[in-house]
Amino acid sequence: MAIRANPKLIEELETYGAQDVSKCYHCGNCSATCPFSQDPYILPRRSMRSLQMGLERKLEGDLEPWLCYYCGECSQECPRDAEPGETMMSLRRWLTSRYDFTGISKLFYRSWRIELAAILLVAMLTGLGFFLFGLSQGNIHHYDGVNAFLPGEKIHFFDWGLAIVLLVLLLTNCARMWWFTIGRDKSKRVPLTAYIKSAYLLPMHFMTQMRYAKCERKRPWVIHLILMLSYVTMLILIMFFVKRMAAGPAIDWRVHAFGLAATVGLLGTTIFAVRGRIKKTENHYKHSHETDWMFLILLIVVAGTGILQFILHRSGLDMAANITYVVHLMSVVPMLGLEVPFSKWSHLAYRPLAMYFAEIKAEAARAEARASQGVRAPQAA
Amino acid sequence: MRIGVYLCQAGIGDVDAVNLHSIASYAANLPSVEVVRDLGLLPKVEPDAFAAEIRAESLDRLVIAGDTPGFFKPAFTRAMALAGEDPKEVRLASFNAFGASSGNGTARAKSVLACAALGVPFPLAAVPDTTAVRPGTLIVGGGISGIQAALEIADAGKQVHLVERTGTIGGHMAMFDKTFPTLDCAACILTPKMVSVGQHEMIDLMTYSEVAHISGSPGDYTIKVRKKARRVDVSACVACNVCADVCPQRVTSEFDNGIAERKAAYIPFPQAVPNAYLIDAESCTYVQSDGAKCGVCAKKCPKECIDLDQADEIVELEVGNIILATGYDVYDATKIERYNYGTLPNVLTALEFERLTNASGPTGGKIITKTKRVSKKRGEEWVFDVDEGVPPKSVAIIHCVGSRDANHNAYCSRVCCMYSLKFAHLVTEKLPGAKCYEFYIDMRAFGKGYEEFANRIKAEGTFVIRGRTAKVFAQDGQMMIRGEDIISDRLVDFPVDMVLLSVGLIPAHGSADLATMLGLATDDDGWFSELDYNASPTETERGGVFVAGACQAPKDIPDTVAQAAAVAAGVLKSIATGRGLNSRADLALSDIERRATSLVRI
Ligand SMILES: Cc1cc2nc3c(=O)[nH]c(=O)nc-3n(C[C@H](O)[C@H](O)[C@H](O)COP(=O)(O)OP(=O)(O)OC[C@H]3O[C@@H](n4cnc5c(N)ncnc54)[C@H](O)[C@@H]3O)c2cc1C
Ligand code: SF4
Ligand code: SF4
């Protein structure tokens, strides 16, 4: 098959935040330094090479960017200041936009103004919608009870609706990811057994992020794990235990303890990240894309209004609690609705998937090697 | 004529040295200059847009000011052609190329710009007057460059004062066993030259000496040389080694680059010139105790030539020309932590290996690994022990250590690829069973016979791997090396017994002081700046001051010798005619302007 090269690929990637790709002179320092670099997935130099050669299709099918956790050691060691770590980050953004069939992701990453406008628009619509909905339901002075402004069960209904839409979008993107990285390559057949054998990797990587722990410095992994676990806890609480959370006035410690822990986790890690990005404390905080900031700001608003709403409600300030609740929803909906399928948050699916796919592909390659050896062995004898 | 001046800051180097505002307004007042634009730090030069501007302003000459070495010239040339003007009328005014980074930076930049606007090459206009020249010459540094220049001048019958700061002349070349690419014996070439220098009646050799002060003007310099107390009478010493035998003090040998020891009473190496011992005051018990202790060498010396109380002496010289030949030092490998130099015993720098493999070195040229030695007094140490040391089974050589690296030195040190190949040859020749790996980024085999040399080494069985190693580390007591083999597209991770770091070259310590003493410019990396890279690579901004060898830029022995001889020619010319050039550094802006204008009229 003819190989097509896109001479403008680096320029394209630059719109996703890549900076100095063409400086690379292929000394291999980065790949040999990278704690994740391991046969057959050697990173990040190969990606630098593919970019310089404009191998768009190959890059689309690469899993390497997802195997990088941006510990930044490669960028530190790079003798050319070619910023391979940042290139990998930009490639993740680029891949996200490739996996996304709607084209929205691409718009967001290439123009933060559009993303911001979309966030604001969705927030406004959400705010307006819930406000009108609230007025049609009850009284703004009541948080719960018969006259509740935003009755819990109905909001919950909405939660599930949103969850299903997001899931469908995300799964389609994941399917596209599979197609690019495994399905499209007809030359390599991956047996079904390989999929089954490694299936455990998916939940394992999702929950522990143990690969991240391979970085020399453990703090980023801990921070990320806390953030992720807090979010998952929150999500589970909201999706399955919201009734008990909202039921007042007594506090149900069985759920609230979790809620509190998750909130502390969320706020703590987010503040850490904001501080880090301002002071550039970690390698992966050195270059901040606008989308990184928007993501963080949304996170803070979501967590902040979530707690505030809870406190206000518990203090009997029902109206204030209702308004905060609307603001909370105004931040939650764009964050989940836009970030999960189209932007930074989608990595929650792509990363574990990539590790799963990587193992499957490697397993398939090993099986192939064994098979071809098996053929050669009798000849040798 | 209508001229457009475009200021770009790319390559201005030290932006603080020049005042861009003042330059821009100066440019605007030059005759025929119609447009002056500051393009800022990183301009995007679109030929189409500039062609439109050229047409709109009907410009027929463009001056690109500040741009070194001329990043934007191609774009402007294209713009000129697009606009239908003569592309040759794009004139480069590279401030840095003509020394605008030092003291009078702004005035120099203006004069460079004025010349470009007038269409006169700067070196033609910036010609200083001539001055009378004294016949004597001072050479600072007694490496191969200083030696070569000294012999050329002295053989022509002129007086040379050669000042070398160590106890012997010879420089780095004296440490080598073989030289690339011919694999000639280094000593066979160098020793006769060293001996001639020592015996030449026109050469006044001052070893263990340094230049303390320089005053005067081109053609008439007065030099104060500090002759450090050698404490041994050079003319009487017969190099019998008795003093060293009895001396109780051991320190690491500089000449052996730390892989062996010497006494406080020592000779750097047996063929040293002058062939006499010296006492190292810093480690001598007698000197350090103010004469209270020891002193045994002076008592035992059969020639009674040791004077442990000798003091430094200042000698004054009057010379017409000065040749700087101070050479280089090597990059400090401990700065690159991932190679673990200094922590893993068998990670060696190139110079250490030169001594190890040298037939007259501490191991007699045997390539062996270090042996651990534990003693009460000195604790645990790793040393080369000829009896116990075993030859390494595998040796890895890492190129570009500290060179071509934005975190260290951005420049290429020019000789490391070649000497690494030489090492590979020595390893495969002396240890036929051993594996030898070379990790390189690009193989720079640039000279006559060098590519052939590289091919020969590959044919000899050295594994040449494209990819610079990332780390050297120890795993369960075994040294390991990890890198990427870019050509076969895989990671390599294997055990080695010895690692050689091909460290880059940096200016010799103390050369910055010399530059200040002479008011001489150095480039951003500290190498002495020549007057003009292409046209006058041996002269400097300061009249009567020349540069030879590696102190001007990293270079190998053939280039060093050639440059030294060229310097000698320049010096001899000025002595023969009795006139030398004054300093270009002192030329006033108005002088250059006047000369440039008169050249246009002709
Ligand atoms: C490991 C290694 C191997 C090499 N192998 C080869 C090879 O095989 N072939 C080849 O062509 N080239 C080789 N080179 C390059 C070679 O060493 C240089 O080209 C050559 O030594 C340059 O000579 P030089 O006289 O300019 O400098 P140097 O040899 O450095 O001599 C400078 C002299 O000046 C003295 N000095 C310095 N500062 C002062 C001061 N302020 N006052 C008084 N004296 C001073 C020093 O003590 C020294 O004696 C090698 C280099 C290295 C690092
Ligand atoms: S370390 Fe830098 S220059 Fe070397 S291969 Fe990696 S990106 Fe390229
Ligand atoms: S006087 Fe100094 S040089 Fe002489 S033997 Fe004693 S320590 Fe050694």
PDB file of N, CA and C and ligand atoms in Angstrom, chain B residues 140-146 163-166 168-173 176 178-181 209-211 325-328 330 350-351 354 415 419 422-423 450 503 505 508-511 514 548-551 555-558 560, ligand 1:
ATOM      1  N   VAL B 140      51.432  32.357  24.217  1.00  0.00           N
ATOM      2  CA  VAL B 140      50.850  31.874  25.471  1.00  0.00           C
ATOM      3  C   VAL B 140      50.267  30.493  25.222  1.00  0.00           C
ATOM      4  N   GLY B 141      50.839  29.468  25.865  1.00  0.00           N
ATOM      5  CA  GLY B 141      50.350  28.108  25.690  1.00  0.00           C
ATOM      6  C   GLY B 141      51.336  27.289  24.888  1.00  0.00           C
ATOM      7  N   GLY B 142      51.771  26.169  25.466  1.00  0.00           N
ATOM      8  CA  GLY B 142      52.785  25.352  24.808  1.00  0.00           C
ATOM      9  C   GLY B 142      52.267  24.019  24.333  1.00  0.00           C
ATOM     10  N   GLY B 143      51.046  23.997  23.826  1.00  0.00           N
ATOM     11  CA  GLY B 143      50.530  22.779  23.200  1.00  0.00           C
ATOM     12  C   GLY B 143      51.100  22.694  21.800  1.00  0.00           C
ATOM     13  N   ILE B 144      50.544  21.815  20.978  1.00  0.00           N
ATOM     14  CA  ILE B 144      51.074  21.657  19.632  1.00  0.00           C
ATOM     15  C   ILE B 144      50.974  22.966  18.838  1.00  0.00           C
ATOM     16  N   SER B 145      49.943  23.758  19.106  1.00  0.00           N
ATOM     17  CA  SER B 145      49.828  25.015  18.351  1.00  0.00           C
ATOM     18  C   SER B 145      50.924  25.991  18.753  1.00  0.00           C
ATOM     19  N   GLY B 146      51.149  26.135  20.057  1.00  0.00           N
ATOM     20  CA  GLY B 146      52.201  27.045  20.517  1.00  0.00           C
ATOM     21  C   GLY B 146      53.570  26.578  20.039  1.00  0.00           C
ATOM     22  N   VAL B 163      55.313  30.962  26.845  1.00  0.00           N
ATOM     23  CA  VAL B 163      54.883  30.846  28.240  1.00  0.00           C
ATOM     24  C   VAL B 163      53.873  29.709  28.370  1.00  0.00           C
ATOM     25  N   GLU B 164      54.226  28.738  29.188  1.00  0.00           N
ATOM     26  CA  GLU B 164      53.361  27.572  29.393  1.00  0.00           C
ATOM     27  C   GLU B 164      53.124  27.434  30.894  1.00  0.00           C
ATOM     28  N   ARG B 165      51.862  27.181  31.268  1.00  0.00           N
ATOM     29  CA  ARG B 165      51.617  27.214  32.706  1.00  0.00           C
ATOM     30  C   ARG B 165      51.892  25.905  33.438  1.00  0.00           C
ATOM     31  N   THR B 166      51.926  24.783  32.721  1.00  0.00           N
ATOM     32  CA  THR B 166      52.255  23.538  33.432  1.00  0.00           C
ATOM     33  C   THR B 166      53.776  23.353  33.411  1.00  0.00           C
ATOM     34  N   THR B 168      55.528  21.332  31.749  1.00  0.00           N
ATOM     35  CA  THR B 168      56.104  20.883  30.477  1.00  0.00           C
ATOM     36  C   THR B 168      55.302  21.437  29.315  1.00  0.00           C
ATOM     37  N   ILE B 169      55.930  21.492  28.158  1.00  0.00           N
ATOM     38  CA  ILE B 169      55.157  21.814  26.964  1.00  0.00           C
ATOM     39  C   ILE B 169      54.612  20.503  26.396  1.00  0.00           C
ATOM     40  N   GLY B 170      53.800  20.610  25.376  1.00  0.00           N
ATOM     41  CA  GLY B 170      53.242  19.403  24.751  1.00  0.00           C
ATOM     42  C   GLY B 170      51.726  19.415  24.714  1.00  0.00           C
ATOM     43  N   GLY B 171      51.134  20.013  25.748  1.00  0.00           N
ATOM     44  CA  GLY B 171      49.673  20.119  25.767  1.00  0.00           C
ATOM     45  C   GLY B 171      48.993  18.766  25.735  1.00  0.00           C
ATOM     46  N   HIS B 172      47.818  18.715  25.153  1.00  0.00           N
ATOM     47  CA  HIS B 172      47.059  17.472  25.149  1.00  0.00           C
ATOM     48  C   HIS B 172      47.687  16.407  24.274  1.00  0.00           C
ATOM     49  N   MET B 173      48.295  16.826  23.203  1.00  0.00           N
ATOM     50  CA  MET B 173      48.824  15.831  22.267  1.00  0.00           C
ATOM     51  C   MET B 173      49.830  14.918  22.961  1.00  0.00           C
ATOM     52  N   PHE B 176      48.514  11.592  24.234  1.00  0.00           N
ATOM     53  CA  PHE B 176      47.934  10.577  23.347  1.00  0.00           C
ATOM     54  C   PHE B 176      48.945   9.519  22.944  1.00  0.00           C
ATOM     55  N   LYS B 178      48.085   7.396  20.041  1.00  0.00           N
ATOM     56  CA  LYS B 178      48.005   7.414  18.579  1.00  0.00           C
ATOM     57  C   LYS B 178      47.165   8.606  18.167  1.00  0.00           C
ATOM     58  N   THR B 179      47.313   9.036  16.924  1.00  0.00           N
ATOM     59  CA  THR B 179      46.446  10.107  16.443  1.00  0.00           C
ATOM     60  C   THR B 179      45.624   9.595  15.267  1.00  0.00           C
ATOM     61  N   PHE B 180      44.376  10.058  15.237  1.00  0.00           N
ATOM     62  CA  PHE B 180      43.548   9.711  14.077  1.00  0.00           C
ATOM     63  C   PHE B 180      43.950  10.616  12.929  1.00  0.00           C
ATOM     64  N   PRO B 181      43.639  10.329  11.718  1.00  0.00           N
ATOM     65  CA  PRO B 181      43.130   9.052  11.212  1.00  0.00           C
ATOM     66  C   PRO B 181      44.275   8.144  10.774  1.00  0.00           C
ATOM     67  N   SER B 209      54.728  28.930  34.221  1.00  0.00           N
ATOM     68  CA  SER B 209      54.661  30.398  34.235  1.00  0.00           C
ATOM     69  C   SER B 209      53.329  30.859  33.674  1.00  0.00           C
ATOM     70  N   GLU B 210      52.921  32.027  34.085  1.00  0.00           N
ATOM     71  CA  GLU B 210      51.672  32.569  33.542  1.00  0.00           C
ATOM     72  C   GLU B 210      51.813  34.043  33.258  1.00  0.00           C
ATOM     73  N   VAL B 211      50.997  34.520  32.305  1.00  0.00           N
ATOM     74  CA  VAL B 211      51.012  35.939  32.001  1.00  0.00           C
ATOM     75  C   VAL B 211      50.256  36.666  33.111  1.00  0.00           C
ATOM     76  N   ALA B 325      47.598  30.601  22.332  1.00  0.00           N
ATOM     77  CA  ALA B 325      47.535  29.187  21.927  1.00  0.00           C
ATOM     78  C   ALA B 325      47.208  28.359  23.159  1.00  0.00           C
ATOM     79  N   THR B 326      46.154  28.783  23.854  1.00  0.00           N
ATOM     80  CA  THR B 326      45.878  28.180  25.162  1.00  0.00           C
ATOM     81  C   THR B 326      45.037  26.911  25.095  1.00  0.00           C
ATOM     82  N   GLY B 327      44.610  26.518  23.891  1.00  0.00           N
ATOM     83  CA  GLY B 327      43.957  25.216  23.765  1.00  0.00           C
ATOM     84  C   GLY B 327      42.617  25.109  24.463  1.00  0.00           C
ATOM     85  N   TYR B 328      42.401  23.951  25.053  1.00  0.00           N
ATOM     86  CA  TYR B 328      41.064  23.630  25.562  1.00  0.00           C
ATOM     87  C   TYR B 328      41.137  22.859  26.865  1.00  0.00           C
ATOM     88  N   VAL B 330      38.442  19.759  28.876  1.00  0.00           N
ATOM     89  CA  VAL B 330      37.306  18.935  28.462  1.00  0.00           C
ATOM     90  C   VAL B 330      36.118  19.183  29.390  1.00  0.00           C
ATOM     91  N   ALA B 350      37.343  10.506  28.068  1.00  0.00           N
ATOM     92  CA  ALA B 350      38.225  10.242  26.941  1.00  0.00           C
ATOM     93  C   ALA B 350      39.690  10.429  27.319  1.00  0.00           C
ATOM     94  N   LEU B 351      39.984  11.484  28.054  1.00  0.00           N
ATOM     95  CA  LEU B 351      41.387  11.743  28.378  1.00  0.00           C
ATOM     96  C   LEU B 351      41.934  10.677  29.334  1.00  0.00           C
ATOM     97  N   GLU B 354      42.812   7.883  27.150  1.00  0.00           N
ATOM     98  CA  GLU B 354      44.050   8.142  26.405  1.00  0.00           C
ATOM     99  C   GLU B 354      45.253   7.718  27.236  1.00  0.00           C
ATOM    100  N   VAL B 415      36.118  17.029  17.350  1.00  0.00           N
ATOM    101  CA  VAL B 415      37.104  15.946  17.322  1.00  0.00           C
ATOM    102  C   VAL B 415      36.595  14.646  17.942  1.00  0.00           C
ATOM    103  N   TYR B 419      38.034  10.824  17.549  1.00  0.00           N
ATOM    104  CA  TYR B 419      38.853  10.139  18.560  1.00  0.00           C
ATOM    105  C   TYR B 419      38.115   8.937  19.125  1.00  0.00           C
ATOM    106  N   LYS B 422      38.940   6.207  16.954  1.00  0.00           N
ATOM    107  CA  LYS B 422      40.314   5.794  17.285  1.00  0.00           C
ATOM    108  C   LYS B 422      40.291   4.860  18.499  1.00  0.00           C
ATOM    109  N   PHE B 423      39.489   5.211  19.500  1.00  0.00           N
ATOM    110  CA  PHE B 423      39.390   4.361  20.702  1.00  0.00           C
ATOM    111  C   PHE B 423      38.882   2.977  20.326  1.00  0.00           C
ATOM    112  N   TYR B 450      39.088  10.718   6.692  1.00  0.00           N
ATOM    113  CA  TYR B 450      38.333  10.436   7.920  1.00  0.00           C
ATOM    114  C   TYR B 450      37.178   9.470   7.671  1.00  0.00           C
ATOM    115  N   VAL B 503      33.910  13.186  25.880  1.00  0.00           N
ATOM    116  CA  VAL B 503      33.573  14.524  26.381  1.00  0.00           C
ATOM    117  C   VAL B 503      33.961  15.588  25.362  1.00  0.00           C
ATOM    118  N   LEU B 505      34.783  19.643  24.078  1.00  0.00           N
ATOM    119  CA  LEU B 505      35.861  20.587  24.380  1.00  0.00           C
ATOM    120  C   LEU B 505      35.268  21.912  24.862  1.00  0.00           C
ATOM    121  N   ALA B 508      39.974  26.649  27.587  1.00  0.00           N
ATOM    122  CA  ALA B 508      40.841  26.369  28.737  1.00  0.00           C
ATOM    123  C   ALA B 508      40.488  27.321  29.871  1.00  0.00           C
ATOM    124  N   HIS B 509      40.531  26.815  31.106  1.00  0.00           N
ATOM    125  CA  HIS B 509      40.243  27.700  32.230  1.00  0.00           C
ATOM    126  C   HIS B 509      41.286  28.817  32.224  1.00  0.00           C
ATOM    127  N   GLY B 510      40.863  29.964  32.611  1.00  0.00           N
ATOM    128  CA  GLY B 510      41.796  31.090  32.620  1.00  0.00           C
ATOM    129  C   GLY B 510      41.821  31.859  31.308  1.00  0.00           C
ATOM    130  N   SER B 511      41.183  31.329  30.246  1.00  0.00           N
ATOM    131  CA  SER B 511      41.260  32.090  28.996  1.00  0.00           C
ATOM    132  C   SER B 511      40.370  33.332  29.055  1.00  0.00           C
ATOM    133  N   LEU B 514      42.542  36.053  30.315  1.00  0.00           N
ATOM    134  CA  LEU B 514      43.417  36.569  29.257  1.00  0.00           C
ATOM    135  C   LEU B 514      42.650  37.516  28.343  1.00  0.00           C
ATOM    136  N   ALA B 548      45.742  30.828  17.723  1.00  0.00           N
ATOM    137  CA  ALA B 548      46.149  29.601  17.029  1.00  0.00           C
ATOM    138  C   ALA B 548      45.619  28.390  17.780  1.00  0.00           C
ATOM    139  N   GLY B 549      45.152  27.422  17.026  1.00  0.00           N
ATOM    140  CA  GLY B 549      44.758  26.138  17.623  1.00  0.00           C
ATOM    141  C   GLY B 549      43.391  26.144  18.245  1.00  0.00           C
ATOM    142  N   ALA B 550      43.225  25.250  19.202  1.00  0.00           N
ATOM    143  CA  ALA B 550      41.906  24.990  19.749  1.00  0.00           C
ATOM    144  C   ALA B 550      41.349  26.140  20.587  1.00  0.00           C
ATOM    145  N   CYS B 551      42.154  27.110  20.948  1.00  0.00           N
ATOM    146  CA  CYS B 551      41.605  28.199  21.759  1.00  0.00           C
ATOM    147  C   CYS B 551      40.669  29.085  20.943  1.00  0.00           C
ATOM    148  N   LYS B 555      39.327  22.079  17.350  1.00  0.00           N
ATOM    149  CA  LYS B 555      39.858  21.585  16.075  1.00  0.00           C
ATOM    150  C   LYS B 555      40.863  20.480  16.349  1.00  0.00           C
ATOM    151  N   ASP B 556      41.163  19.718  15.312  1.00  0.00           N
ATOM    152  CA  ASP B 556      42.077  18.602  15.491  1.00  0.00           C
ATOM    153  C   ASP B 556      43.517  19.043  15.243  1.00  0.00           C
ATOM    154  N   ILE B 557      44.427  18.097  15.321  1.00  0.00           N
ATOM    155  CA  ILE B 557      45.845  18.449  15.237  1.00  0.00           C
ATOM    156  C   ILE B 557      46.221  19.001  13.852  1.00  0.00           C
ATOM    157  N   PRO B 558      45.816  18.343  12.755  1.00  0.00           N
ATOM    158  CA  PRO B 558      46.201  18.910  11.452  1.00  0.00           C
ATOM    159  C   PRO B 558      45.753  20.365  11.293  1.00  0.00           C
ATOM    160  N   THR B 560      45.082  22.457  13.666  1.00  0.00           N
ATOM    161  CA  THR B 560      45.802  23.264  14.647  1.00  0.00           C
ATOM    162  C   THR B 560      47.172  23.657  14.097  1.00  0.00           C
TER     163      THR B 560
HETATM  164  C1  LIG C   1      40.525  12.625  23.998  1.00  0.00           C
HETATM  165  C2  LIG C   1      41.038  13.391  22.828  1.00  0.00           C
HETATM  166  C3  LIG C   1      41.701  12.732  21.797  1.00  0.00           C
HETATM  167  C4  LIG C   1      42.165  13.437  20.697  1.00  0.00           C
HETATM  168  N1  LIG C   1      42.776  12.738  19.705  1.00  0.00           N
HETATM  169  C5  LIG C   1      43.203  13.413  18.586  1.00  0.00           C
HETATM  170  C6  LIG C   1      43.787  12.707  17.500  1.00  0.00           C
HETATM  171  O1  LIG C   1      43.950  11.497  17.561  1.00  0.00           O
HETATM  172  N2  LIG C   1      44.142  13.398  16.386  1.00  0.00           N
HETATM  173  C7  LIG C   1      43.949  14.752  16.280  1.00  0.00           C
HETATM  174  O2  LIG C   1      44.242  15.336  15.245  1.00  0.00           O
HETATM  175  N3  LIG C   1      43.402  15.454  17.316  1.00  0.00           N
HETATM  176  C8  LIG C   1      43.019  14.817  18.456  1.00  0.00           C
HETATM  177  N4  LIG C   1      42.460  15.535  19.487  1.00  0.00           N
HETATM  178  C9  LIG C   1      42.425  16.997  19.392  1.00  0.00           C
HETATM  179  C10 LIG C   1      43.761  17.591  19.849  1.00  0.00           C
HETATM  180  O3  LIG C   1      43.929  17.331  21.222  1.00  0.00           O
HETATM  181  C11 LIG C   1      43.814  19.082  19.621  1.00  0.00           C
HETATM  182  O4  LIG C   1      43.631  19.342  18.258  1.00  0.00           O
HETATM  183  C12 LIG C   1      45.128  19.718  19.991  1.00  0.00           C
HETATM  184  O5  LIG C   1      45.569  19.265  21.228  1.00  0.00           O
HETATM  185  C13 LIG C   1      45.015  21.227  20.034  1.00  0.00           C
HETATM  186  O6  LIG C   1      46.259  21.773  20.379  1.00  0.00           O
HETATM  187  P1  LIG C   1      46.413  23.170  21.121  1.00  0.00           P
HETATM  188  O7  LIG C   1      47.843  23.429  21.224  1.00  0.00           O
HETATM  189  O8  LIG C   1      45.587  24.164  20.447  1.00  0.00           O
HETATM  190  O9  LIG C   1      45.786  22.961  22.560  1.00  0.00           O
HETATM  191  P2  LIG C   1      46.286  22.110  23.816  1.00  0.00           P
HETATM  192  O10 LIG C   1      46.803  20.807  23.407  1.00  0.00           O
HETATM  193  O11 LIG C   1      45.141  22.138  24.763  1.00  0.00           O
HETATM  194  O12 LIG C   1      47.475  22.936  24.427  1.00  0.00           O
HETATM  195  C14 LIG C   1      47.269  24.156  25.111  1.00  0.00           C
HETATM  196  C15 LIG C   1      48.425  24.424  26.043  1.00  0.00           C
HETATM  197  O13 LIG C   1      48.281  25.733  26.579  1.00  0.00           O
HETATM  198  C16 LIG C   1      48.495  25.718  27.961  1.00  0.00           C
HETATM  199  N5  LIG C   1      47.742  26.821  28.544  1.00  0.00           N
HETATM  200  C17 LIG C   1      46.380  26.936  28.615  1.00  0.00           C
HETATM  201  N6  LIG C   1      46.047  28.116  29.170  1.00  0.00           N
HETATM  202  C18 LIG C   1      47.206  28.754  29.456  1.00  0.00           C
HETATM  203  C19 LIG C   1      47.490  30.013  30.037  1.00  0.00           C
HETATM  204  N7  LIG C   1      46.512  30.840  30.440  1.00  0.00           N
HETATM  205  N8  LIG C   1      48.769  30.358  30.193  1.00  0.00           N
HETATM  206  C20 LIG C   1      49.768  29.530  29.803  1.00  0.00           C
HETATM  207  N9  LIG C   1      49.537  28.341  29.241  1.00  0.00           N
HETATM  208  C21 LIG C   1      48.282  27.948  29.061  1.00  0.00           C
HETATM  209  C22 LIG C   1      48.041  24.363  28.394  1.00  0.00           C
HETATM  210  O14 LIG C   1      48.638  23.997  29.601  1.00  0.00           O
HETATM  211  C23 LIG C   1      48.470  23.488  27.222  1.00  0.00           C
HETATM  212  O15 LIG C   1      49.778  23.029  27.395  1.00  0.00           O
HETATM  213  C24 LIG C   1      41.975  14.837  20.599  1.00  0.00           C
HETATM  214  C25 LIG C   1      41.321  15.500  21.638  1.00  0.00           C
HETATM  215  C26 LIG C   1      40.839  14.789  22.736  1.00  0.00           C
HETATM  216  C27 LIG C   1      40.087  15.498  23.823  1.00  0.00           C
END
